[in-house]
Coordinates of C-alpha atoms and ligand atoms in Angstrom, one line a residue:
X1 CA 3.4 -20.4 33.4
X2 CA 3.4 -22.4 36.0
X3 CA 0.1 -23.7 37.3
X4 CA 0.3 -24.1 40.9
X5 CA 1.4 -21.7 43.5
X6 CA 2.3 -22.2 47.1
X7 CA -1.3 -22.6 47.4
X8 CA -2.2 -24.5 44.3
X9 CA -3.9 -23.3 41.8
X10 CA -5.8 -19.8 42.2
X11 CA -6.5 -17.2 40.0
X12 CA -8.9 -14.9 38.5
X13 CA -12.6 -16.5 38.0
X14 CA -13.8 -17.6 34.1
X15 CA -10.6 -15.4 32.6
X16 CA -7.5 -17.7 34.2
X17 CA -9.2 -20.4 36.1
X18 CA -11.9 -21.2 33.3
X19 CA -13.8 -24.3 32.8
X20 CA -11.4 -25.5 30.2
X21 CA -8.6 -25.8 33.1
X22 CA -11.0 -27.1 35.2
X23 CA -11.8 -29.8 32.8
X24 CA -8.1 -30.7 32.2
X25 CA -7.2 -30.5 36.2
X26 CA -10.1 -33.5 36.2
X27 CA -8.9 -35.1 33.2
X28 CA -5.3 -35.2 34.8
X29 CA -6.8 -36.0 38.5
X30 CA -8.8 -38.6 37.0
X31 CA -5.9 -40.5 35.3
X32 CA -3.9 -40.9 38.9
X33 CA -6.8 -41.4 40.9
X34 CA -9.9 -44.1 41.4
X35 CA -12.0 -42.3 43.5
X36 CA -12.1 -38.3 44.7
X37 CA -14.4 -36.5 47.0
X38 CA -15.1 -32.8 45.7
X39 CA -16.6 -29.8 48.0
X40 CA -16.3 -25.8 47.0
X41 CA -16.1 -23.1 49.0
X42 CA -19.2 -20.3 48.3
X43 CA -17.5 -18.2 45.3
X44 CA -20.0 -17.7 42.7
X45 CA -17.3 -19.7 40.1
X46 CA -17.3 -22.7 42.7
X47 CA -19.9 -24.3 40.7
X48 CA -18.8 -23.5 37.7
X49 CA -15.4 -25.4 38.6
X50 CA -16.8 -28.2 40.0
X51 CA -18.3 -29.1 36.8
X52 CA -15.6 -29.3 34.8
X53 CA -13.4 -30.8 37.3
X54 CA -16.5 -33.4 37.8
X55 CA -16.4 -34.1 33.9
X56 CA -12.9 -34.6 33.5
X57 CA -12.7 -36.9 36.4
X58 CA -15.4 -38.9 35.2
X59 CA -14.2 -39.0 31.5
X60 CA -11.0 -40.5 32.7
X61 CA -12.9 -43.2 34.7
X62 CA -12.3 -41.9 38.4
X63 CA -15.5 -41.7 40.6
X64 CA -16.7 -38.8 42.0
X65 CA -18.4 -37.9 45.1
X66 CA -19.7 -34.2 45.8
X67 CA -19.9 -32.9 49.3
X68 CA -21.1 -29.2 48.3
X69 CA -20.0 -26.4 50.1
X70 CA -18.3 -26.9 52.9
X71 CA -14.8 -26.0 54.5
X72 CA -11.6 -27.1 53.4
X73 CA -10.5 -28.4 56.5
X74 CA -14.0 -30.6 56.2
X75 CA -13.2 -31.8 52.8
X76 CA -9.8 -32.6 53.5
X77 CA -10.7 -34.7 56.5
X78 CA -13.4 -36.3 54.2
X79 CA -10.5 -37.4 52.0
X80 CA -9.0 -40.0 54.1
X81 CA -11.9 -42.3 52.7
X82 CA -11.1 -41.3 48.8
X83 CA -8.0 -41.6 47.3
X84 CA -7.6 -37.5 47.6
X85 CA -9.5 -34.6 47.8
X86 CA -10.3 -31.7 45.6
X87 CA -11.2 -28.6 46.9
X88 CA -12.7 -25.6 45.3
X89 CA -11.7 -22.0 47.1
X90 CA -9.2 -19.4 46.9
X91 CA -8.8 -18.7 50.5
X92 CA -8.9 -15.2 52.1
X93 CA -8.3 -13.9 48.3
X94 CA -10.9 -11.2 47.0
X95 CA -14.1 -12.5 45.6
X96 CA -13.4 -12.2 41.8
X97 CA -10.7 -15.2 42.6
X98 CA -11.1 -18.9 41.9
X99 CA -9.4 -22.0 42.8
X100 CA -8.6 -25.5 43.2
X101 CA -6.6 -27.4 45.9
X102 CA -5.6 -30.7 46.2
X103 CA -5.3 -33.3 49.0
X104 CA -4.1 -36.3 50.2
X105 CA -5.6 -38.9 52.3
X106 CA -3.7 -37.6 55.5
X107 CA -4.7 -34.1 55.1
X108 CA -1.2 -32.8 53.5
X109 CA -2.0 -31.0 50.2
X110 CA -0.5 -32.1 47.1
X111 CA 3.6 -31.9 47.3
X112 CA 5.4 -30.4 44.4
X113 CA 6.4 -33.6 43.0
X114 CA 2.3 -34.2 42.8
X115 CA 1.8 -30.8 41.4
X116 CA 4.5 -31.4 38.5
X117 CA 2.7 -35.0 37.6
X118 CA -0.5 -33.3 37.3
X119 CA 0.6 -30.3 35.7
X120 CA 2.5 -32.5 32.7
X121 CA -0.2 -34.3 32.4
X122 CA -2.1 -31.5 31.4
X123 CA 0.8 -29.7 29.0
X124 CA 1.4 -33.2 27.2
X125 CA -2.6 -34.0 27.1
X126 CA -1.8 -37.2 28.3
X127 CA -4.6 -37.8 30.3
X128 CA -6.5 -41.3 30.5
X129 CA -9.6 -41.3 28.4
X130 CA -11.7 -43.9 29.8
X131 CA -13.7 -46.4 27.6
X132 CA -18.0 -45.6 27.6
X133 CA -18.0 -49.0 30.3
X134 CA -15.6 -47.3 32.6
X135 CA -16.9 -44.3 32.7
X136 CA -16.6 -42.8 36.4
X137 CA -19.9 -42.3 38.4
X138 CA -21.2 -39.8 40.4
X139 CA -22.8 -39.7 44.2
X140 CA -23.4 -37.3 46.9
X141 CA -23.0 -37.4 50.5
X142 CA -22.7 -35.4 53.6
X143 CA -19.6 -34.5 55.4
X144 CA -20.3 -31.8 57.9
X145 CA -21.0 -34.0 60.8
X146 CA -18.4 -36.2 60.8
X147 CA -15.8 -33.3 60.9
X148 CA -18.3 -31.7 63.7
X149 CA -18.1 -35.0 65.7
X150 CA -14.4 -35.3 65.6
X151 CA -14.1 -31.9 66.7
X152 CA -16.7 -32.0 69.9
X153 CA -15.1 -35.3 71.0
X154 CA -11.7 -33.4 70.8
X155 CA -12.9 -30.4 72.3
X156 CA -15.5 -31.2 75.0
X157 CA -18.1 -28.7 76.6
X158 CA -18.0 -25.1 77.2
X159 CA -20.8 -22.8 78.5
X160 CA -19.1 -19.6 77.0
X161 CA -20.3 -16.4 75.3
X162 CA -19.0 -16.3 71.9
X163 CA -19.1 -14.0 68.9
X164 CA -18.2 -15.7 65.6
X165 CA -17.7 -13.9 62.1
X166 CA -17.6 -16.8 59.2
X167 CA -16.6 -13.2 56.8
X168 CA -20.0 -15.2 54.8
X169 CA -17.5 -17.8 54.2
X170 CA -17.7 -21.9 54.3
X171 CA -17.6 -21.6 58.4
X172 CA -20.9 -21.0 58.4
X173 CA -22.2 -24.0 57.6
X174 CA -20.5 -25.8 60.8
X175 CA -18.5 -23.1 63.5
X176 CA -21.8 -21.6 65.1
X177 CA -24.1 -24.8 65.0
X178 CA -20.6 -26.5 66.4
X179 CA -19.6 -23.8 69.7
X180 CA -24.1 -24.6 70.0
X181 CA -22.9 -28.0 70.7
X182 CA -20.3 -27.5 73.1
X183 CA -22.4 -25.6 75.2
X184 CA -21.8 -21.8 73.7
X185 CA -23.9 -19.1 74.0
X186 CA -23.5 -18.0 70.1
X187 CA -23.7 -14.9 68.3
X188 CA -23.0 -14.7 64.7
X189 CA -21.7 -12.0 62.0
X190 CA -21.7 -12.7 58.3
X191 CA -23.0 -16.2 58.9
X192 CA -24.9 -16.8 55.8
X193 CA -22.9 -17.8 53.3
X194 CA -22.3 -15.4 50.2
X195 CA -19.8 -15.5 47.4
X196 CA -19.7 -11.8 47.2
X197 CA -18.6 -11.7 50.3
X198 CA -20.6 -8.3 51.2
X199 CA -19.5 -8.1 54.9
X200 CA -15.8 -8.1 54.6
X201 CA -12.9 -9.0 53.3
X202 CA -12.3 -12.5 53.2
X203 CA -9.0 -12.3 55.4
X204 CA -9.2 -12.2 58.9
X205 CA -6.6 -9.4 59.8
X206 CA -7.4 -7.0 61.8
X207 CA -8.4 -4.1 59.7
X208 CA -11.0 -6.3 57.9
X209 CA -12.4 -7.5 61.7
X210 CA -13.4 -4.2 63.3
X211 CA -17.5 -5.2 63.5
X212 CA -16.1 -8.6 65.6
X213 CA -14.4 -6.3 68.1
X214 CA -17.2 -4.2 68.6
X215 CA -20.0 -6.7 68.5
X216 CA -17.7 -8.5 71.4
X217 CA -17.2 -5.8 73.2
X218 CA -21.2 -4.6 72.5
X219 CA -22.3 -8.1 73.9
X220 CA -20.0 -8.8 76.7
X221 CA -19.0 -12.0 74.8
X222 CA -16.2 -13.9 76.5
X223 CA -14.5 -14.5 72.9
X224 CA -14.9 -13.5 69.3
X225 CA -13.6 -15.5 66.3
X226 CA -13.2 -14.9 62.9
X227 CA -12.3 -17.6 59.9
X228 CA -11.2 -16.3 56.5
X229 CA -13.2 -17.7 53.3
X230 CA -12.8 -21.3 53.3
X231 CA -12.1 -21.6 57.6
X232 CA -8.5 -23.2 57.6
X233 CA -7.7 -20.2 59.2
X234 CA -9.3 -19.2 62.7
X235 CA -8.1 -15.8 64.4
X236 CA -9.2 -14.2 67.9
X237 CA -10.2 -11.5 69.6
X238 CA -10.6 -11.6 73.6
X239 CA -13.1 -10.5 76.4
X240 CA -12.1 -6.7 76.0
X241 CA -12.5 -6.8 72.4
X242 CA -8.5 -6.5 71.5
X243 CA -7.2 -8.4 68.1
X244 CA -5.0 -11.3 69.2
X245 CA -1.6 -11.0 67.3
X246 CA -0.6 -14.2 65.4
X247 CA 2.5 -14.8 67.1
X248 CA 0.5 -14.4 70.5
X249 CA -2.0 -17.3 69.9
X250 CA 1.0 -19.3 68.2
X251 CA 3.1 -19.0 71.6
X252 CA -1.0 -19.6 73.3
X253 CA -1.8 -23.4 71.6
X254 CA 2.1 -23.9 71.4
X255 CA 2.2 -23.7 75.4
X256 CA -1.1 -26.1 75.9
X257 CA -0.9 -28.4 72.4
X258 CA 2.7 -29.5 72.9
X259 CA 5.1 -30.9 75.6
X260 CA 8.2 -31.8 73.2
X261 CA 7.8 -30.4 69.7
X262 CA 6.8 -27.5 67.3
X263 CA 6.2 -26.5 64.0
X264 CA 7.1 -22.5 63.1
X265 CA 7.4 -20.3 59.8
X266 CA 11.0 -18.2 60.0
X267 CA 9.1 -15.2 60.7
X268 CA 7.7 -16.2 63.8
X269 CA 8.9 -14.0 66.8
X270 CA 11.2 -14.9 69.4
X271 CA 8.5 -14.5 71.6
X272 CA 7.5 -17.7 70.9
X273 CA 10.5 -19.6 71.3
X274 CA 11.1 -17.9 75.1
X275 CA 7.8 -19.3 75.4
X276 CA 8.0 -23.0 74.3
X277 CA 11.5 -22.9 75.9
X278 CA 12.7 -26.4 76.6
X279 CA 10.9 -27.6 73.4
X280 CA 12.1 -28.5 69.5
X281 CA 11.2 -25.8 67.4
X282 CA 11.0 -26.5 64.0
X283 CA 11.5 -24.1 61.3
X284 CA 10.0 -23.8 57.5
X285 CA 9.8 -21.7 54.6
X286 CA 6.4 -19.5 55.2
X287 CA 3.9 -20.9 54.0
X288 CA 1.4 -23.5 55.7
X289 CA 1.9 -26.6 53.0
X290 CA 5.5 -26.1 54.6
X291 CA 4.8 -26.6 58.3
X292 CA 2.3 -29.2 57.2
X293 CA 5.5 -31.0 55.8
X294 CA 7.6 -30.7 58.1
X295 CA 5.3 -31.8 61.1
X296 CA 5.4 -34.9 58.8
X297 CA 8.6 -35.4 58.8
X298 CA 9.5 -34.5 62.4
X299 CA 6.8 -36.4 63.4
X300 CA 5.9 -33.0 66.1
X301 CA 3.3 -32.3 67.8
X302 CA 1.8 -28.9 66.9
X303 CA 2.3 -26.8 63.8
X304 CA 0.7 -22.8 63.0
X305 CA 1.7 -19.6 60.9
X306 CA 0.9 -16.4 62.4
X307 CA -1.3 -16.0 59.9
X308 CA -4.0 -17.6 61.4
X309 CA -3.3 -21.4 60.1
X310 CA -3.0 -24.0 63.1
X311 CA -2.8 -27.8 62.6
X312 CA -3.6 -30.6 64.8
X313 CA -1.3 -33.5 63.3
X314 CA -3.4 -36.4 65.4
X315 CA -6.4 -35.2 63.1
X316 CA -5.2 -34.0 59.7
X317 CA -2.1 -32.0 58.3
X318 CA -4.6 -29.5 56.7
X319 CA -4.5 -26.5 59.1
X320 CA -8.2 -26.2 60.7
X321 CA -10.0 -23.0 61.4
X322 CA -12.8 -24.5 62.6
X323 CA -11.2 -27.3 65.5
X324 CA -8.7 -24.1 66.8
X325 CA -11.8 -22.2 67.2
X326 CA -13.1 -24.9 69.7
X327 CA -10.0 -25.9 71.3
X328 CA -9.6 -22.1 71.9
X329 CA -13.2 -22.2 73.4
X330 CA -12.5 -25.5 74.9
X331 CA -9.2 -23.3 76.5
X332 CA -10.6 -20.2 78.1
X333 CA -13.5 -22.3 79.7
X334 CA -11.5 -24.1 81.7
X335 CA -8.3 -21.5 82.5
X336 CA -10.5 -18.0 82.8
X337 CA -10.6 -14.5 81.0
X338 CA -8.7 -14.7 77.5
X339 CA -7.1 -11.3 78.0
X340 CA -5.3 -12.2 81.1
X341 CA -4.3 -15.7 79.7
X342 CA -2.5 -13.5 76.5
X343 CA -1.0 -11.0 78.8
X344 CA 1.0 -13.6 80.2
X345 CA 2.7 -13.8 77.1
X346 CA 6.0 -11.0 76.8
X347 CA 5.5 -8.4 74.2
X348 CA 8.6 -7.9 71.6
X349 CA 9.4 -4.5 69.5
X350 CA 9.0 -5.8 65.5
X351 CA 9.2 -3.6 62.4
X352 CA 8.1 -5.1 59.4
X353 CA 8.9 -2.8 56.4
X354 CA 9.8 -3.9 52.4
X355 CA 12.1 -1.7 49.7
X356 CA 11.2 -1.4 45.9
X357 CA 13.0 -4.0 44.3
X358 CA 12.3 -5.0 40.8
X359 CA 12.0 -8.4 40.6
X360 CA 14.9 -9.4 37.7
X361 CA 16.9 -7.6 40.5
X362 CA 16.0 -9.6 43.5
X363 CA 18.3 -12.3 43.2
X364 CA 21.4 -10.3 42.9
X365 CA 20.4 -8.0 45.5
X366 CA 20.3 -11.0 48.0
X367 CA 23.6 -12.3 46.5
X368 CA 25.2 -9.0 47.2
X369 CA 24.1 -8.9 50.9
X370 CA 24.2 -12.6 51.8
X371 CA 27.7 -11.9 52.8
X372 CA 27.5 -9.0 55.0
X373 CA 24.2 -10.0 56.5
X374 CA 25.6 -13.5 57.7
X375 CA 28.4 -11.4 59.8
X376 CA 25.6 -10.5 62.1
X377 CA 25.1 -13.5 63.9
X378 CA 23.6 -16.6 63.0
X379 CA 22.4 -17.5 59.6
X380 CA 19.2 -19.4 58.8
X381 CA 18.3 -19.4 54.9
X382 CA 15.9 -21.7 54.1
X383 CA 13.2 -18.6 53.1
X384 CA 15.3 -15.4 52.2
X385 CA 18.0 -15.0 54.9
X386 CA 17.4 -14.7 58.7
X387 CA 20.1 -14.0 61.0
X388 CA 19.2 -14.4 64.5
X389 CA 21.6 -12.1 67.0
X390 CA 22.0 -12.6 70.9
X391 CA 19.3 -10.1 70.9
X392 CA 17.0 -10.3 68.1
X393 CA 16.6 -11.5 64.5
X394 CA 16.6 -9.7 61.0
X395 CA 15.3 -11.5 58.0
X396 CA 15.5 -10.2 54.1
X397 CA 13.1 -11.8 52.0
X398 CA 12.1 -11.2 48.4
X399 CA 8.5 -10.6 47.9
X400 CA 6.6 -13.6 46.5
X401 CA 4.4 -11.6 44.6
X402 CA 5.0 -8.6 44.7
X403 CA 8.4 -5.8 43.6
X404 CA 9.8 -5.4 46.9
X405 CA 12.6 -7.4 49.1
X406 CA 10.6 -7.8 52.8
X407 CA 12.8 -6.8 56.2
X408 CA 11.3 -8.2 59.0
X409 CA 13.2 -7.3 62.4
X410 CA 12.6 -8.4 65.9
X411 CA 14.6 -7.4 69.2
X412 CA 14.2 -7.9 72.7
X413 CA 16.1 -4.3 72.7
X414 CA 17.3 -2.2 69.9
X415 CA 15.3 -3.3 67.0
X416 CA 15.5 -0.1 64.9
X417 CA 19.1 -0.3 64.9
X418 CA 18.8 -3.8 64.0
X419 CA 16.1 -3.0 61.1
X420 CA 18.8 0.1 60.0
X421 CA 21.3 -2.1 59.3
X422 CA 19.5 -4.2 57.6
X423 CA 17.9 -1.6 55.4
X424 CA 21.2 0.0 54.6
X425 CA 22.5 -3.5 53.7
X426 CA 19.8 -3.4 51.0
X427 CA 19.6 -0.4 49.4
X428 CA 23.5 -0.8 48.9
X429 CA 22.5 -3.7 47.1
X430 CA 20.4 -2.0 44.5
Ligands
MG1 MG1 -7.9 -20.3 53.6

């Protein structure tokens, strides 16, 4: 099996990510690497982890220096001063989930190619055992307020009322004390931080944020925010206590972040690129490693998923929950009332719906309908296949993770039609 993911490595706590990995992920790290910077997000295996990653790296003569718990966007902007970063969180998954991420000095996690030299390392068990003179060495330091003082001389001041949710994540070690220091009246939910994650669900959709509409509402807040376990995401709700879609505050940073250039997933909607009409929109498999990439490569100026992950490429390429949280502060201050600034923004019909494939079949099913579905208009397939109409776009994507071929569809008018024919396409397929 492989051991990285789109995300790198995650899985479930002591039974798949156990200390025995962690030990050889250090071991491998350690034989690439001279120096690393480690931080962990508050699971209650982050510790756990750290250690063995800690001895492996020192055993194969890297030195080491801990950072605690803090955000991942933190550690990975601590890593341009090591030669990479090692981060301990598994994101917006459930508690009972562990894992490790790895980053470069610029921010950009580890690439595949970096993934497959660690990972051989590991299979083969040729890792670097250092001799008892070159043993690594291990010191600690504090990170927080350099990422904090990056951020307020990027963001400036604001006099707002804001509600933040951290979902007892990493955030709440730096978001309220930060929006403090702009200026913010601040009022927190699930700010302490807890690897049980009691409160909520680690992910910041909107079923899971229904106490950060209310409290907003309750306190007449200007904004609320809400950052999923380890804060490289940040999502929004505004003055009247509504969720703010993904593809809403995409088109919202899009229009003020960038003059010339864009980074998108394929399944953003169309909205945004009526929006940022007039500018290059970039687009990349789903996933935010891949619009971290490709903002590379273009050399653009503004990247973000729908899913909450925005990145600042003058900064990092690590998305970072906790700088969108004050540039969207930094934003409303200075333009007015959030919910009017979003309503300027058109509204599309989009059905999202997915149909029982088993995954041996997937392939062939896609096979059998690339044909058909690329007589529709225009056909995009770097991630499943979209096919973008005069009117719309369909996309058919096999399921990551899960049984099931994904149909996203998207219309200015006539999206069901658009979605049937899609469908049909499909299940004649299987
Ligand atoms: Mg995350």
């Amino acid at each position: 099996m492989a051991l990285f993911g789109s995300s790198g490595i995650r899985g479930l706590a002591n039974k798949e990510i156990t200390p025995e990995l962690a030990l050889n992920v250090g071991l491998a790290i350690g034989s690439l690497h001279k120096s690393a910077v480690i931080g962990r997000d508050p699971r209650t295996s982050g510790e756990m982890i750290e250690h063995g990653i800690i001895s492996g790296l020192l055993s194969a003569g890297c030195d080491v220096t801990r950072v605690g718990m803090v955000p991942t966007p933190t550690l990975a902007y601590a890593a341009r001063n090591y030669d990479c970063g090692v981060m301990i969180t598994a994101s917006h998954n459930p508690p009972e989930y562990g894992g490790i991420k790895l980053w470069n000095k610029n921010g950009l996690a580890f690439n595949t190619q970096q993934q497959d030299g660690i990972e051989s390392i590991i299979r083969d068990r040729k890792w670097k055992i250092a001799k008892w003179d070159g043993i690594g060495r291990v010191n600690e330091t504090e990170v927080i307020e350099d990422h904090a003082k990056m951020i307020l001389a990027k963001a400036g001041k604001a006099s707002l009322k804001v509600v933040v949710d951290c979902g007892c994540g990493a955030a709440s070690v730096i978001t309220p004390y930060l929006l403090r220091r702009m200026g913010c009246k601040v009022v927190t939910l699930n700010s302490q931080p807890d690897g049980f994650f009691p409160a909520r669900d680690p992910e910041p959709i909107e079923k899971n944020l229904e106490m950060l509409k209310k409290t907003t509402i309750a306190m007449g807040a200007d904004l609320g925010i809400a950052h999923d376990g380890d804060a490289d995401r940040m999502m929004a709700v505004d003055n009247r206590g509504r969720f703010l879609e993904g593809d809403k505050l995409l088109a919202f940073f899009g229009l003020r972040e960038t003059t010339k250039s864009i980074v998108v997933p394929v399944d953003t909607s169309i909205m945004v690129d009526d929006v940022l009409n007039g500018r290059t929109i970039y687009k990349t498999r789903v996933g935010d490693v891949y619009v971290a990439e490709e903002l590379m490569k273009r050399n653009a100026q503004f990247g973000g998923e729908p899913s909450g992950s925005w990145i600042f490429p003058e900064i990092s390429l690590c998305p970072d929950g906790i700088l969108a949280a004050a540039r969207l502060v930094a934003i409303v201050e200075k333009e007015g009332h959030l919910d009017a600034l979003i309503d300027e923004l058109p509204t599309y019909p989009m059905i999202r719906g997915a149909i029982p494939c088993a995954n041996e079949k997937k392939a062939s099913a896609m096979k059998a309908i690339a044909g058909s579905l690329k007589k529709l208009g225009e056909v995009c397939d770097i991630d499943g296949i979209r096919v973008d109409t005069n009117n719309g776009w369909v996309l058919v994507r096999p399921s990551g993770t899960e049984p099931k071929i994904r149909i996203t569809a998207e219309a200015r008018t006539g999206v069901e039609e658009l979605y049937a024919k899609a469908e049909t396409l499909v299940k004649g397929s299987l």
